PDB file of N, CA and C in Angstrom:
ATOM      1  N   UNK A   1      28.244 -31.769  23.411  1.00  0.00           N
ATOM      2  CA  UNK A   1      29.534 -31.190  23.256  1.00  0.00           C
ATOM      3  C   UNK A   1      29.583 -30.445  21.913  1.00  0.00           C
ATOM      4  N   UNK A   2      30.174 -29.409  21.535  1.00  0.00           N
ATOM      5  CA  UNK A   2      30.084 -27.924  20.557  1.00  0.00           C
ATOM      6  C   UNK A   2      28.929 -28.125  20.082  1.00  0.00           C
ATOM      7  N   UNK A   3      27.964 -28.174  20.885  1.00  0.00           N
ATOM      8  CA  UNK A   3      26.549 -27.492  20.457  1.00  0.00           C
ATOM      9  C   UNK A   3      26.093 -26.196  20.111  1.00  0.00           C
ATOM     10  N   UNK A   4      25.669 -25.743  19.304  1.00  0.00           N
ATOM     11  CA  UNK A   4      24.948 -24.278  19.532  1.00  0.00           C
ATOM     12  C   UNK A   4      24.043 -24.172  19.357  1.00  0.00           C
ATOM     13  N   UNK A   5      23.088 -23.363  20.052  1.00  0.00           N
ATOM     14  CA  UNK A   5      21.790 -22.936  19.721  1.00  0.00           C
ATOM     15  C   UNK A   5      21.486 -21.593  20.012  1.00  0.00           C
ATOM     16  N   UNK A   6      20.441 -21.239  18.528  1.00  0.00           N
ATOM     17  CA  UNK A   6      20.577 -19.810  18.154  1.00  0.00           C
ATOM     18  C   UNK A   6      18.981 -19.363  18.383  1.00  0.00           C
ATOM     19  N   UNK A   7      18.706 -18.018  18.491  1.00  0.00           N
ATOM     20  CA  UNK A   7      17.594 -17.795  18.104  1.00  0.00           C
ATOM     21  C   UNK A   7      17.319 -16.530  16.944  1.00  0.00           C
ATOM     22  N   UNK A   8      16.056 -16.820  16.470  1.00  0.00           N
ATOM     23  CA  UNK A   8      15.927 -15.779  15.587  1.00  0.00           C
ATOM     24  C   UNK A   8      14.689 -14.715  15.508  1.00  0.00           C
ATOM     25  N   UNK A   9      14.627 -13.661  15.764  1.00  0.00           N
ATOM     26  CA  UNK A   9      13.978 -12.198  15.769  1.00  0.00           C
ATOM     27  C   UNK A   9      13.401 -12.004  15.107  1.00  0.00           C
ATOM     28  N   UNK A  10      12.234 -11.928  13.928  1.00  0.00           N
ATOM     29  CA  UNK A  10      11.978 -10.860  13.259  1.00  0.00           C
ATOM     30  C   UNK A  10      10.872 -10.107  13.346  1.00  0.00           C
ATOM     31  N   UNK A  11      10.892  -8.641  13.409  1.00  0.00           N
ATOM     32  CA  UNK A  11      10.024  -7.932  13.539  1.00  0.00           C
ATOM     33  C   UNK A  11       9.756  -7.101  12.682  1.00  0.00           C
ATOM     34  N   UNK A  12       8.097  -6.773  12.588  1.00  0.00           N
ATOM     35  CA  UNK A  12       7.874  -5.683  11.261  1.00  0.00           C
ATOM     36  C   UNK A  12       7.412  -4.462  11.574  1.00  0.00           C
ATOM     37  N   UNK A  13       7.445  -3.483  11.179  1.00  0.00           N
ATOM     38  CA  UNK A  13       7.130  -2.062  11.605  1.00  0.00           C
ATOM     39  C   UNK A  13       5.549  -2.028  11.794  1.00  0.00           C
ATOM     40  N   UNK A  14       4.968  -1.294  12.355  1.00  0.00           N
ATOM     41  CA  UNK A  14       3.764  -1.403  12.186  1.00  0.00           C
ATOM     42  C   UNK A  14       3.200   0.023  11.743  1.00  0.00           C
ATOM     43  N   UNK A  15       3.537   0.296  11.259  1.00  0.00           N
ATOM     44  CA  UNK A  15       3.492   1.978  10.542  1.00  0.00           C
ATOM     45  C   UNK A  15       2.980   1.217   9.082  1.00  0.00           C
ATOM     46  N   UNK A  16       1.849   2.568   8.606  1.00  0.00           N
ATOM     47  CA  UNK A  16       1.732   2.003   7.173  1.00  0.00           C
ATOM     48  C   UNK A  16       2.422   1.754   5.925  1.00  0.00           C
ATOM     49  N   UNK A  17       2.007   1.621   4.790  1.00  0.00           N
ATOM     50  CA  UNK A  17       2.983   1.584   3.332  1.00  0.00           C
ATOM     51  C   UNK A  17       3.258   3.359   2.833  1.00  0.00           C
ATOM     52  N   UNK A  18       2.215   4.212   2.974  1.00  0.00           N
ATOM     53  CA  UNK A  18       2.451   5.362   3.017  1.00  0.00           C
ATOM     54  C   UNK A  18       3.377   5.957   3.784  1.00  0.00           C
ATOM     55  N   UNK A  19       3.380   5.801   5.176  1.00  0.00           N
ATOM     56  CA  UNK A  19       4.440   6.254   6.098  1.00  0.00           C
ATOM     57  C   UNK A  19       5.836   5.706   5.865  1.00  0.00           C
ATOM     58  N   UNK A  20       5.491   4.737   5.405  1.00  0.00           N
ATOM     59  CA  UNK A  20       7.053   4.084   5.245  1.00  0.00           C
ATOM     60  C   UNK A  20       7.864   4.522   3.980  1.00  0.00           C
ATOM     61  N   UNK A  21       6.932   4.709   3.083  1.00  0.00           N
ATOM     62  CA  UNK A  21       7.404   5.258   1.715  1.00  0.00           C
ATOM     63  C   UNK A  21       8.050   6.582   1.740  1.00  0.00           C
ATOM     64  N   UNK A  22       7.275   7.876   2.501  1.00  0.00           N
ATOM     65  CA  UNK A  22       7.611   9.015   2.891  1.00  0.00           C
ATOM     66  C   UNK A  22       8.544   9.190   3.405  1.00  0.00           C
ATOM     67  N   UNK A  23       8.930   7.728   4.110  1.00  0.00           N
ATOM     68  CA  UNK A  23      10.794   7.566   4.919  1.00  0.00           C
ATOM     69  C   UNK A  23      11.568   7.456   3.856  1.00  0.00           C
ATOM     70  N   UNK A  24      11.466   6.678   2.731  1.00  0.00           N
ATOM     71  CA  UNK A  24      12.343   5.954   1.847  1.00  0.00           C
ATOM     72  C   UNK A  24      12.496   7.077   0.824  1.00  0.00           C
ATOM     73  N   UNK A  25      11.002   7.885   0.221  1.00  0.00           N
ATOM     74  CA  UNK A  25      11.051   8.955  -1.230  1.00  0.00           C
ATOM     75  C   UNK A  25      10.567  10.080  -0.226  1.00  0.00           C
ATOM     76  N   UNK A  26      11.128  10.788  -0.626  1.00  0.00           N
ATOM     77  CA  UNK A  26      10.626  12.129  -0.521  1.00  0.00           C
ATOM     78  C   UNK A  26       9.224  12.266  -1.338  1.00  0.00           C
ATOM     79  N   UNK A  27       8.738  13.277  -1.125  1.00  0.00           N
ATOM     80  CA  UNK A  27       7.437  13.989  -2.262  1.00  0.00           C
ATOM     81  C   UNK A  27       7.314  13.866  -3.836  1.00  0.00           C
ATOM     82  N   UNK A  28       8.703  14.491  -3.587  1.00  0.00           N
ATOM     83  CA  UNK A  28       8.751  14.791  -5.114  1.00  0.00           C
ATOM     84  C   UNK A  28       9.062  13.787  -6.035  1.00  0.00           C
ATOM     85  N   UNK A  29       9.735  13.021  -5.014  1.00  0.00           N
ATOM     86  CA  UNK A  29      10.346  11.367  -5.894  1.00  0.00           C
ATOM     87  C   UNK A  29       8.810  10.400  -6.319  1.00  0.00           C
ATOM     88  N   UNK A  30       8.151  10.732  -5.243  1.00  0.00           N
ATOM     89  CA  UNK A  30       6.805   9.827  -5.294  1.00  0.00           C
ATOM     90  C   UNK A  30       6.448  10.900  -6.369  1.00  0.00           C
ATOM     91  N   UNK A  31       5.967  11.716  -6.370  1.00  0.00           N
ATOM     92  CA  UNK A  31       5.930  12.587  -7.377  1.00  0.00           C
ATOM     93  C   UNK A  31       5.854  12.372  -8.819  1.00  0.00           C
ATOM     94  N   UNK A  32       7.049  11.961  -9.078  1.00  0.00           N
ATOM     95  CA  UNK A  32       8.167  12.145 -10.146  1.00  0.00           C
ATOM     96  C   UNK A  32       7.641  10.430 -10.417  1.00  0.00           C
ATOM     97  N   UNK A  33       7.153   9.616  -9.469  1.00  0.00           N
ATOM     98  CA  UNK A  33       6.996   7.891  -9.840  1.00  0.00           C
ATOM     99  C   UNK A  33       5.807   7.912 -10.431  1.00  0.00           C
ATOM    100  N   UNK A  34       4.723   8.619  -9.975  1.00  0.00           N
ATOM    101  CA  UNK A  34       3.429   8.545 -10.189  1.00  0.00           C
ATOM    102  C   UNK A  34       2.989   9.466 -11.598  1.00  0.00           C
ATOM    103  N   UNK A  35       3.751  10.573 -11.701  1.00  0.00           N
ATOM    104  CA  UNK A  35       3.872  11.108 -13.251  1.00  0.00           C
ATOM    105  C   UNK A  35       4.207  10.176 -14.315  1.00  0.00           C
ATOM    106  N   UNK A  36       5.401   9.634 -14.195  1.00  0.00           N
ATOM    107  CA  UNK A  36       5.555   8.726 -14.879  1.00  0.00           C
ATOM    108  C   UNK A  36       4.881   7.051 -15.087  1.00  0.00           C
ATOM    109  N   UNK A  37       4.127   6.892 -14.095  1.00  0.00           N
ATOM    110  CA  UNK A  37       2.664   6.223 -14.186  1.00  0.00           C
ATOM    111  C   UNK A  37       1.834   6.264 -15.522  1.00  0.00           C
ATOM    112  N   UNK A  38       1.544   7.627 -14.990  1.00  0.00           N
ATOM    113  CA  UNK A  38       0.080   8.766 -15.541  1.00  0.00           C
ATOM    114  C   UNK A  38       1.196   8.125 -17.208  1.00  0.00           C
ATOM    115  N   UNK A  39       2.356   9.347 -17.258  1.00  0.00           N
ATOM    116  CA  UNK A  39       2.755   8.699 -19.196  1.00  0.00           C
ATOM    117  C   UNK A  39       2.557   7.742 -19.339  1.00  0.00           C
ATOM    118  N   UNK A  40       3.208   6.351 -18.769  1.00  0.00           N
ATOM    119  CA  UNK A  40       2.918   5.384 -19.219  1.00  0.00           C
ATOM    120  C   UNK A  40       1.783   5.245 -20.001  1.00  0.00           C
ATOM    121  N   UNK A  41       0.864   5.348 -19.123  1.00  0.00           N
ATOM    122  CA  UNK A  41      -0.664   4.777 -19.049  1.00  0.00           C
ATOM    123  C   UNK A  41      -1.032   5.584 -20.606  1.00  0.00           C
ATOM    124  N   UNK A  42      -1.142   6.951 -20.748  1.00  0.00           N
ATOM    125  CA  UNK A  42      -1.201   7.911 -21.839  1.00  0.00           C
ATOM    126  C   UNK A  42      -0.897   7.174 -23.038  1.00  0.00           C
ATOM    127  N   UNK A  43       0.552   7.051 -22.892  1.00  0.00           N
ATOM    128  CA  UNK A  43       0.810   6.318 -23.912  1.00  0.00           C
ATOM    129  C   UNK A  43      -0.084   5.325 -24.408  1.00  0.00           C
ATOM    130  N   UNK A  44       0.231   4.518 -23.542  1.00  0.00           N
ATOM    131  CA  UNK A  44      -0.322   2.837 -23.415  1.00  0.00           C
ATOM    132  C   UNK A  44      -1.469   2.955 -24.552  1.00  0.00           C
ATOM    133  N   UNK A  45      -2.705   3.504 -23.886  1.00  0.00           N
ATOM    134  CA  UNK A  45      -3.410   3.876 -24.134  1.00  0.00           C
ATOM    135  C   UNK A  45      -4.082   4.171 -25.566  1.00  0.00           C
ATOM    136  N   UNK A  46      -3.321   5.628 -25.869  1.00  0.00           N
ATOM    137  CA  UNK A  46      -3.891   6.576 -27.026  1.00  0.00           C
ATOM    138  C   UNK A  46      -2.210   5.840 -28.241  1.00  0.00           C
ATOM    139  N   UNK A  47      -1.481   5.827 -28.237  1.00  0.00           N
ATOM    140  CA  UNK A  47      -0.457   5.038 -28.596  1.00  0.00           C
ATOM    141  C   UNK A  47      -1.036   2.943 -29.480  1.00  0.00           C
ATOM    142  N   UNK A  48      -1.101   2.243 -28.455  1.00  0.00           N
ATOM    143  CA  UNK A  48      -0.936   0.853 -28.449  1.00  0.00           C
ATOM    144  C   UNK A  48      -3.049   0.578 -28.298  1.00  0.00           C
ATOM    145  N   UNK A  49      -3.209   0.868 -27.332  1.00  0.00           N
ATOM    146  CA  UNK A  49      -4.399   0.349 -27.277  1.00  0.00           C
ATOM    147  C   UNK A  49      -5.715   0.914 -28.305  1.00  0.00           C
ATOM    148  N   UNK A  50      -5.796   1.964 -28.206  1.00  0.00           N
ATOM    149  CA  UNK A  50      -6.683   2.757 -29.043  1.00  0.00           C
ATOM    150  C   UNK A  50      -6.615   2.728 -30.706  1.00  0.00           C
ATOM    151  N   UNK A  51      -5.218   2.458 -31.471  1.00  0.00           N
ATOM    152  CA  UNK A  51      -5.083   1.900 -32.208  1.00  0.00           C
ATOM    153  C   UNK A  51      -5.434   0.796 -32.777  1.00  0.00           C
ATOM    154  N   UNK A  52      -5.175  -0.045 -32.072  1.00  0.00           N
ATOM    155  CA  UNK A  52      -5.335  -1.559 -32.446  1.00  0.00           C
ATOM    156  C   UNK A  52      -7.100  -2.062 -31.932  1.00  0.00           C
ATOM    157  N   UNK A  53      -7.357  -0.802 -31.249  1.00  0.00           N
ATOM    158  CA  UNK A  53      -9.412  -1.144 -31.294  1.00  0.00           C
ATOM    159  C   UNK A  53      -9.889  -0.931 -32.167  1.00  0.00           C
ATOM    160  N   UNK A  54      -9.329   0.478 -32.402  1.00  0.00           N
ATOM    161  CA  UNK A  54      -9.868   1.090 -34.178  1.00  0.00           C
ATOM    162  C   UNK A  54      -9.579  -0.209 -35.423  1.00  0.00           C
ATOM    163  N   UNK A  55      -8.599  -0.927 -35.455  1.00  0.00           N
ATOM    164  CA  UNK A  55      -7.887  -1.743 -36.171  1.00  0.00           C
ATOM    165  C   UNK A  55      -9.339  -2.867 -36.020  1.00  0.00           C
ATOM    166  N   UNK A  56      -9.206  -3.265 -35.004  1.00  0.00           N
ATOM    167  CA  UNK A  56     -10.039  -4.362 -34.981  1.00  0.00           C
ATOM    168  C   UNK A  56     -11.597  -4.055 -35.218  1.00  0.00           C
ATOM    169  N   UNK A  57     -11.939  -2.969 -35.170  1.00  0.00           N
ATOM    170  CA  UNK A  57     -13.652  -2.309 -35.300  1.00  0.00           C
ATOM    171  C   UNK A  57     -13.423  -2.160 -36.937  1.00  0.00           C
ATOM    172  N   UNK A  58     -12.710  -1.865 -37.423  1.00  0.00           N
ATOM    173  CA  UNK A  58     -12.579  -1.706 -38.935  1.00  0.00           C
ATOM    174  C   UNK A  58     -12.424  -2.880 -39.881  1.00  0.00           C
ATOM    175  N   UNK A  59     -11.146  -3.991 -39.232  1.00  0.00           N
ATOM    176  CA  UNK A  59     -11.600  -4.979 -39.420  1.00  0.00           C
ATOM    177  C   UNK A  59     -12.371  -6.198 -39.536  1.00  0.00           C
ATOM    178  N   UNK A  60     -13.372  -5.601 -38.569  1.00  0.00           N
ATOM    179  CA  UNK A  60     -14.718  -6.567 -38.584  1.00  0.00           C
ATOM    180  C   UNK A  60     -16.122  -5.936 -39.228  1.00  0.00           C
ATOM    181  N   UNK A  61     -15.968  -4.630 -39.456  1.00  0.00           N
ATOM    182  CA  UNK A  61     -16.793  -4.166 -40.346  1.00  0.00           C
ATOM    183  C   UNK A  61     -16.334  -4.435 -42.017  1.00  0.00           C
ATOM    184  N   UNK A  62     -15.289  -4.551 -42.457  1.00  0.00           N
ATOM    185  CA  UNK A  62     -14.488  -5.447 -43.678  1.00  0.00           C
ATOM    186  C   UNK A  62     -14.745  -7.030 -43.740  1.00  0.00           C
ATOM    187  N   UNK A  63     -15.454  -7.504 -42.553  1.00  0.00           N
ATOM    188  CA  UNK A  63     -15.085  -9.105 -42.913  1.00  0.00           C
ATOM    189  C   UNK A  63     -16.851  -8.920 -43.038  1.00  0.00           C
ATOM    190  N   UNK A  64     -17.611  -7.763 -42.753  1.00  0.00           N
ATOM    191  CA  UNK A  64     -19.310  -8.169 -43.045  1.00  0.00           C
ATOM    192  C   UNK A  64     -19.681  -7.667 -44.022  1.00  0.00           C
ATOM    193  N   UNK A  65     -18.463  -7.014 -44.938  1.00  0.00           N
ATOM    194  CA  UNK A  65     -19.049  -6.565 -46.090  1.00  0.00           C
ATOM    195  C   UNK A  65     -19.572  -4.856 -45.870  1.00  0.00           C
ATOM    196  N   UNK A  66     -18.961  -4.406 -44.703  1.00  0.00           N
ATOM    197  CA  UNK A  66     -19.931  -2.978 -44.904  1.00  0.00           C
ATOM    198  C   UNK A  66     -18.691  -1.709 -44.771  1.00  0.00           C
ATOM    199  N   UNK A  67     -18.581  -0.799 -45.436  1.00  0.00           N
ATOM    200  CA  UNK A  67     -17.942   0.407 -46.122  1.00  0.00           C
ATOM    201  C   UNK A  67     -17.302   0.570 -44.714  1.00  0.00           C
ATOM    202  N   UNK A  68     -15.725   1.015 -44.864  1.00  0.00           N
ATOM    203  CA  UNK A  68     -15.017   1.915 -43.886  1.00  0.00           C
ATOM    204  C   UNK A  68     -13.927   2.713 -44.462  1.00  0.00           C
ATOM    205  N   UNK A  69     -13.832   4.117 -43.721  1.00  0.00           N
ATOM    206  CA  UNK A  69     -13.330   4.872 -43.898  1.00  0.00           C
ATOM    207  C   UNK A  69     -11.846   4.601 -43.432  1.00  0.00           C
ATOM    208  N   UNK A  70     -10.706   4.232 -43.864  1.00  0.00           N
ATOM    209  CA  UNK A  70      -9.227   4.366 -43.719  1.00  0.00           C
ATOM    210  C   UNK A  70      -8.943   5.360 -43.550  1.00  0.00           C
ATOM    211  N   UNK A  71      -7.452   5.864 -42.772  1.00  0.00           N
ATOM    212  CA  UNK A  71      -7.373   7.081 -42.777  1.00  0.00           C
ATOM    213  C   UNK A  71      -5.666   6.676 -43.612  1.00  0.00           C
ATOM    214  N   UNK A  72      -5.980   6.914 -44.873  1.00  0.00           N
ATOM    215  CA  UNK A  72      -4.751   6.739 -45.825  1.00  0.00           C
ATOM    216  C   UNK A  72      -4.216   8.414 -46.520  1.00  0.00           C
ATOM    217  N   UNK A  73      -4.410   8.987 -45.988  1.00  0.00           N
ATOM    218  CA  UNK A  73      -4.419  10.908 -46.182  1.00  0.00           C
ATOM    219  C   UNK A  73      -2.826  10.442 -46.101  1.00  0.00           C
ATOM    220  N   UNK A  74      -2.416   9.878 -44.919  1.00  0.00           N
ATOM    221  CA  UNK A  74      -0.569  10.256 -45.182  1.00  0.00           C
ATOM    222  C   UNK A  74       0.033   9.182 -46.068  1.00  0.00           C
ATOM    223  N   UNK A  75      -0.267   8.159 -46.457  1.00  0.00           N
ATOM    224  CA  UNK A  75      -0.078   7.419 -47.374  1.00  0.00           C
ATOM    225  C   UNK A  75       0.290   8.376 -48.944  1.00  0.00           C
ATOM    226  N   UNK A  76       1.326   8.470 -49.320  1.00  0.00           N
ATOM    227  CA  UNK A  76       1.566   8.830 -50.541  1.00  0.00           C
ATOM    228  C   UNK A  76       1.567   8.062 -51.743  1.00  0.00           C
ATOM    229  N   UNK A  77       0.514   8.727 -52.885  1.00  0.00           N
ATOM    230  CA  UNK A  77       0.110   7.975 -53.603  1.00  0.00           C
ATOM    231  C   UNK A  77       1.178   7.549 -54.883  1.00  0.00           C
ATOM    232  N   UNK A  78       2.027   7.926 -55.015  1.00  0.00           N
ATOM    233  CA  UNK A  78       3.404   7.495 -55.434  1.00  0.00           C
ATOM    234  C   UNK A  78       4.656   7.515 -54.893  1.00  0.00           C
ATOM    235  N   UNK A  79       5.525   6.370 -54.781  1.00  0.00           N
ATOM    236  CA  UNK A  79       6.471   5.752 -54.039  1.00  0.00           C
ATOM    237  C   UNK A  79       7.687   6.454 -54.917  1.00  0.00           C
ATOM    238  N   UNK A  80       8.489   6.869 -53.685  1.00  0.00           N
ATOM    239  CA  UNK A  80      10.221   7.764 -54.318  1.00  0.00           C
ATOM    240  C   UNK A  80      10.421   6.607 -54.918  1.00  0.00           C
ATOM    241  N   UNK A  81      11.295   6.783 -56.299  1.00  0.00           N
ATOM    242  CA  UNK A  81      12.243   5.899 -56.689  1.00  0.00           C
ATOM    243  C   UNK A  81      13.734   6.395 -56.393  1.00  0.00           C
TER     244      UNK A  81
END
């Protein structure tokens, strides 16, 4: 007595992640996602990573005792008062 019983459906497209994406973004949106990828990465890169290798290759040629070149050119050799 007030029983119910339900059932449940689910089904998935069988079209690929490409095809499906092309439904959802246009070209240019995918476009416009994957450019901004590419900066990221640029950044990332020549920014954060490439820095801090140089950092660490310099710093371990300093802890063996052998000569490195700093690049202190923008360093001004007297401070505004």
């Amino acid at each position: 007595m007030g029983d119910v019983a339900g059932v449940i459906s689910v089904t998935l497209p069988a079209e690929s992640l490409l095809t499906a994406s092309f439904q959802v973004f246009g070209p240019i949106e995918i476009a416009l996602i994957v450019l901004a990828f590419v900066i990221l990465y640029l950044f990332m890169h020549f920014g954060v990573v490439k820095p801090i290798k140089q950092l660490t290759n310099d710093a371990e040629k300093i802890s063996l005792g052998k000569p490195v070149e700093l690049n202190t050119s923008n360093i001004p050799q007297k401070t505004p008062q």
